[in-house]
Coordinates of C-alpha atoms in Angstrom, one line a residue:
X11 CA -50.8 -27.5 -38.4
X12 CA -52.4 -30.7 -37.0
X13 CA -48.9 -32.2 -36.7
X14 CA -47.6 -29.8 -34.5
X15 CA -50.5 -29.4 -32.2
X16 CA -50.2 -33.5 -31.9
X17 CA -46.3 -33.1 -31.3
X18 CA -46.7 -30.1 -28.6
X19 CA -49.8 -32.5 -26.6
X20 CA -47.8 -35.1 -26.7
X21 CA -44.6 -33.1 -24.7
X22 CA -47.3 -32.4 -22.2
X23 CA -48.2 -35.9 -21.8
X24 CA -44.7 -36.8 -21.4
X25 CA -44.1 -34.1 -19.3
X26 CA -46.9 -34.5 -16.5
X27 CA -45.4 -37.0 -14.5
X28 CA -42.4 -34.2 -13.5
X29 CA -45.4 -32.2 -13.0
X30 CA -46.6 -34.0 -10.8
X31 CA -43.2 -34.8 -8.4
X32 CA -42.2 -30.8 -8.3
X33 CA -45.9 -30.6 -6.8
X34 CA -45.6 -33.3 -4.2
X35 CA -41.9 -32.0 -3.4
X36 CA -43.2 -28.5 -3.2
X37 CA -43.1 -27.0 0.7
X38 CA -46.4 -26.8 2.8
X39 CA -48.0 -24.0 1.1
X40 CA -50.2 -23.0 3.7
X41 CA -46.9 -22.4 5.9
X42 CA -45.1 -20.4 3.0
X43 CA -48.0 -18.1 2.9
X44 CA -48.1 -17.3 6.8
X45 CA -44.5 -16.5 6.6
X46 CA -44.6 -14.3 3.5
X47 CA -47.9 -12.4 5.5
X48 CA -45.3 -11.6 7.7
X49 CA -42.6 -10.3 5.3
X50 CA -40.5 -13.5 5.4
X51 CA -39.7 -15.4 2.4
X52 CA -38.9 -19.1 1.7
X53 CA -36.6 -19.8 -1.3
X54 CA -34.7 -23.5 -2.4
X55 CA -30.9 -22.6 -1.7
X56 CA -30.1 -24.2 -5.5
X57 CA -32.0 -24.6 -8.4
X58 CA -31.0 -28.1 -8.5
X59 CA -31.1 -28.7 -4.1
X60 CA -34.6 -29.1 -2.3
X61 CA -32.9 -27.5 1.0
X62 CA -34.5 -24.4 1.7
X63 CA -33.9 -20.8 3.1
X64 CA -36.2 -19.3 5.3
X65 CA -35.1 -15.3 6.0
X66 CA -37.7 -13.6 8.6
X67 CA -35.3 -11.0 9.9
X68 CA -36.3 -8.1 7.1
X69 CA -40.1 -9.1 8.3
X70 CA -42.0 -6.0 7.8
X71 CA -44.4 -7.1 11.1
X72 CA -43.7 -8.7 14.5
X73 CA -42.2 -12.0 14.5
X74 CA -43.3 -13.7 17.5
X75 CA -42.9 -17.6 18.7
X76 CA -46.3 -18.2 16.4
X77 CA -43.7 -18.0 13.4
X78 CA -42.3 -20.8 14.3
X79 CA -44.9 -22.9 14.4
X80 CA -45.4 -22.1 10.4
X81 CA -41.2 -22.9 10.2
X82 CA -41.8 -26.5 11.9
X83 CA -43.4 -27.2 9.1
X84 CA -42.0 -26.7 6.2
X85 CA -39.4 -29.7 4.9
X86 CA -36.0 -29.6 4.6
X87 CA -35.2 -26.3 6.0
X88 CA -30.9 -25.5 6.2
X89 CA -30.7 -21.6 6.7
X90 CA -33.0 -20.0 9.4
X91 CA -31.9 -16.1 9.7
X92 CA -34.3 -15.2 12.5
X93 CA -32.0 -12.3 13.8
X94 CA -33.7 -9.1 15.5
X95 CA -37.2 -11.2 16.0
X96 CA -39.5 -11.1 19.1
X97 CA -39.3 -15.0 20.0
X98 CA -38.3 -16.5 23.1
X99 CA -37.0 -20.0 24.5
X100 CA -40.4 -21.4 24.5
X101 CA -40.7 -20.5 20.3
X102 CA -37.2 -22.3 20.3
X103 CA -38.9 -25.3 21.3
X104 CA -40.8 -25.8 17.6
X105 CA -37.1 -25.8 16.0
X106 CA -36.1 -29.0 17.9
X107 CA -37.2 -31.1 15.2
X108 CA -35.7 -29.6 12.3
X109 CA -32.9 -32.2 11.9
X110 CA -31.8 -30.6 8.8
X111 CA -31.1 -27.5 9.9
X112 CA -27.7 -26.2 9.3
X113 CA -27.6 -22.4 9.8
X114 CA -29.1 -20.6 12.6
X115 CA -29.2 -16.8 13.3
X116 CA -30.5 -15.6 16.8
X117 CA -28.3 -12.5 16.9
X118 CA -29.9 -9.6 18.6
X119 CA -33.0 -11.7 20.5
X120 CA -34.3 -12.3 24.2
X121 CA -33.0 -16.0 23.8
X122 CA -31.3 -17.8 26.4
X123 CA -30.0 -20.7 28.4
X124 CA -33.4 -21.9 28.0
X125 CA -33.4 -21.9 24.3
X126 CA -30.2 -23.7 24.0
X127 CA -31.2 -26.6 25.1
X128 CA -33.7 -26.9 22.5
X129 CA -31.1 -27.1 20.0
X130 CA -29.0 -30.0 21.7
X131 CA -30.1 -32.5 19.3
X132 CA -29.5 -30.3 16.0
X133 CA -26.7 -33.0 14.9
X134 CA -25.7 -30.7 11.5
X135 CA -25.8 -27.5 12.9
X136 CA -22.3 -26.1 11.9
X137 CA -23.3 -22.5 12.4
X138 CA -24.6 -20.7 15.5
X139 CA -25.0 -16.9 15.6
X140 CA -26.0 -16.0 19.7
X141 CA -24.1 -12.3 19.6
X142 CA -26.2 -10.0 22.0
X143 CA -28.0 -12.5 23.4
X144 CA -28.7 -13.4 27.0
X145 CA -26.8 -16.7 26.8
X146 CA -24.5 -17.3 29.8
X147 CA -21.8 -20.0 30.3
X148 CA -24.7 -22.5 31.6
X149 CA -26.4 -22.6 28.2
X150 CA -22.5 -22.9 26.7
X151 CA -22.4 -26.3 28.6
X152 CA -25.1 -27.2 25.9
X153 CA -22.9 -26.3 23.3
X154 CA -20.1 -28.1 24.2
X155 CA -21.7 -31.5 23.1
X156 CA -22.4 -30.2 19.6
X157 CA -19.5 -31.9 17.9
X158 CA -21.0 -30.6 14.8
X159 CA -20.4 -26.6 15.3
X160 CA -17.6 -25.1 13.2
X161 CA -18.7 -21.4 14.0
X162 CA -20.2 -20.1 17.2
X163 CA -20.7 -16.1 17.8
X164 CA -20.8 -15.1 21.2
X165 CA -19.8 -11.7 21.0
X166 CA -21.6 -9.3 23.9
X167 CA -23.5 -12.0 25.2
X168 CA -23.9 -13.0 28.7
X169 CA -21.1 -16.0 28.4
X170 CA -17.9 -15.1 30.5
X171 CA -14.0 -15.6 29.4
X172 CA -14.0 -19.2 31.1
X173 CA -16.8 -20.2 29.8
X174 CA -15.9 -19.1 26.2
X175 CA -12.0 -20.9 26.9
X176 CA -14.4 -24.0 27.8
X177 CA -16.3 -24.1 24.3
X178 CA -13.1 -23.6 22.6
X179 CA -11.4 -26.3 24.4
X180 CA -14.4 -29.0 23.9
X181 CA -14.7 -28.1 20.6
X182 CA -11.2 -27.2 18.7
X183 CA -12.4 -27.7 15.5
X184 CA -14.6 -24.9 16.1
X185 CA -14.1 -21.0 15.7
X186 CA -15.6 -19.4 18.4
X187 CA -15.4 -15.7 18.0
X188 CA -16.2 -14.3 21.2
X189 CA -15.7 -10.2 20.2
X190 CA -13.6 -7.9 17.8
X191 CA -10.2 -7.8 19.5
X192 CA -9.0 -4.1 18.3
X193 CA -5.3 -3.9 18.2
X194 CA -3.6 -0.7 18.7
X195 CA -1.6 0.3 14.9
X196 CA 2.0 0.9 15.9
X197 CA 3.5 3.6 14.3
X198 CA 6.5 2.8 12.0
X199 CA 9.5 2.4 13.9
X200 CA 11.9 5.0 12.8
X201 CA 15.7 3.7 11.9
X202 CA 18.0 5.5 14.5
X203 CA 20.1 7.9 13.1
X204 CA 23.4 7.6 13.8
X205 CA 24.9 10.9 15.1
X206 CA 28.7 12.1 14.0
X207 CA 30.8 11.3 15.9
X208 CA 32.6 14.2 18.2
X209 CA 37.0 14.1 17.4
X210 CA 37.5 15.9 20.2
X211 CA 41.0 15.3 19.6
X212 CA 41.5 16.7 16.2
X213 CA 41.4 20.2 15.5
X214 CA 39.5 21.7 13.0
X215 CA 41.9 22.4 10.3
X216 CA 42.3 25.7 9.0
X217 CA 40.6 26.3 5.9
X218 CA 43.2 26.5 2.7
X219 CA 42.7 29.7 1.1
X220 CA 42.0 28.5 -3.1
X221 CA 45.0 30.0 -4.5
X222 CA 43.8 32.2 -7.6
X223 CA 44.9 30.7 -10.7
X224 CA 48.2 31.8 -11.8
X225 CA 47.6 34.3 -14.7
X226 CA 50.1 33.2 -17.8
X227 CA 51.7 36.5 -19.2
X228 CA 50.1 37.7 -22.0
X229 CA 52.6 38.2 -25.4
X230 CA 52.5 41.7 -25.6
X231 CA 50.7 43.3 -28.4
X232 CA 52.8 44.5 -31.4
X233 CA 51.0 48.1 -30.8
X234 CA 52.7 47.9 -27.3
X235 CA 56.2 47.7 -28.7
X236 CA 58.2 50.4 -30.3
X237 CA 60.2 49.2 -32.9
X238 CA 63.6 51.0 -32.9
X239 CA 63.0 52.4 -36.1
X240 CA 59.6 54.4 -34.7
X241 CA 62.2 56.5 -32.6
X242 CA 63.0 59.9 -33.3
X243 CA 66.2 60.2 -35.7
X244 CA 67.6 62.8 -33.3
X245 CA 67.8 60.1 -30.2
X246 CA 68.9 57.9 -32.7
X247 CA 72.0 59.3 -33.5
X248 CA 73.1 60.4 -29.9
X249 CA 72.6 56.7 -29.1
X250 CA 74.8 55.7 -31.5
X251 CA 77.4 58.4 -30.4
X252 CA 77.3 57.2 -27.1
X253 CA 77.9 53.9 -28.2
X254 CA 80.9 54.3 -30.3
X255 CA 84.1 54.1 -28.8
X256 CA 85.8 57.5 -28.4
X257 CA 89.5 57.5 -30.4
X258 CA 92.1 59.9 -30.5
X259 CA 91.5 62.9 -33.1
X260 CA 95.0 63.7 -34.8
X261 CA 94.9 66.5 -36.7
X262 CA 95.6 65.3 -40.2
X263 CA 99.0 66.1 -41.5
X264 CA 99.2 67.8 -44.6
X265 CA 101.0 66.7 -47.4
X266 CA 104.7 67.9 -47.8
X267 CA 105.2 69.4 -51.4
X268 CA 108.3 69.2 -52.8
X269 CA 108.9 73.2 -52.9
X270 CA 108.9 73.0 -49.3
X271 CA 110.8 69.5 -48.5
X272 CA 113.6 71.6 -50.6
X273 CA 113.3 74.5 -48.2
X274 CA 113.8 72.7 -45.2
X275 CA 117.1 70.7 -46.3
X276 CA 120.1 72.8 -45.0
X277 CA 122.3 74.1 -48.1
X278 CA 125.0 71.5 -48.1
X279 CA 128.5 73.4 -46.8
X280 CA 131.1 74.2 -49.1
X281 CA 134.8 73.6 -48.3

């Protein structure tokens, strides 16, 4: 028991030093505080990345330019999402000095011209949310030396088409979305159908009648036939007598008898 009570003090002993770092590395705590009162919150990016995250747009109360002040202090901040807030250009002025600061949201505030100037000297800003803000092409001038910008929103703001075509010529690199260009869905094309084709010429041809399939003669049944020997014997015979050939009837001669052969010889004449 005593061994691992001296085994788990002396992991505390060795572990005080990193104690002691994450608390000097910690953000102002007085500053975290104010911002959380106001339903903000501050968070690292990374477990492993001291950059921090500092969200005041789902704020619960009024964020004013007295917010601000609390964000100037806190170290290291990248992402700053104060979108739909109350501040101005003169709150803007507190951000100047954030020289880490990579992400800014503004969407959907009062700032302007004025404010953008503030952030002239934001050197890793690479994204810049202004939609529906009162920015106009004199506080795009600003933006045009910000060689750092890869993403600038400038959607229903107060910035006209030449200024926007001047932003995106001084800073190609960038993509500056300027609205939602809608495009009219054509319909699919349908193929052309090719129609017959009239032969005026030809005439229709008469239709050929389907000749009916010639009927082979049936043998005819045995009950059909009359054998000859069926018919009556009465026709038979008449048939046959008109078949015959007709010869001569002679009457037949009787035979001379000798009495009478004697008769008819003449008596032989005496001299």
């Amino acid at each position: 028991m005593r061994c691992f009570k001296m085994t788990a003090l002396t992991a505390l002993v060795a572990l005080s030093p990193i104690f002691a770092v994450a608390q000097d590395d910690a953000p102002n705590p007085e500053a975290v505080a104010a911002i959380k009162a106001l339903g903000g919150n501050v968070m690292r990016i990374a477990q492993n990345d001291d950059r921090l995250d500092v969200t005041l747009h789902l704020a619960d109360k009024d964020v004013t330019d007295d917010a601000l002040v609390h964000v100037a202090k806190l170290p290291n901040v990248a992402w700053l999402n104060l979108a739909g807030t109350k501040i101005t250009d003169a709150g803007l002025a507190h951000l100047s000095g954030l020289k880490s600061l990579e992400k800014l949201h503004l969407e959907k505030t009062a700032v302007g011209d004025a404010g953008v100037k503030h952030l002239a000297g934001l050197d890793k800003l690479v994204y810049l949310n202004l939609y529906a803000t009162q920015v106009s092409d004199a506080g795009l001038k600003q933006l045009e030396a910000m060689k750092s910008l890869k993403r600038v929103y400038l959607w229903q703001s107060k910035a006209s088409e030449a200024g926007i075509a001047a932003v995106r010529k001084a800073l190609p690199e960038a993509k500056v979305i300027a609205g939602v260009e809608l495009k009219p869905v054509e319909p699919p094309k349908e193929e052309a159908k090719e129609e017959p084709k009239k032969e005026e010429a030809k005439k229709p041809e008469p239709k050929k009648e389907a000749k009916p399939a010639e009927k082979k003669p049936e043998p005819k049944k045995e009950a059909e036939k009359k054998p000859e020997a069926e018919k009556p014997a009465a026709e038979k015979k008449e048939a046959e007598k008109k078949e015959a050939p007709k010869t001569e009837e002679k009457p037949a001669e009787a035979p001379k008898t000798v009495e009478k052969a004697a008769e008819e010889k003449p008596a032989d004449k005496k001299d």
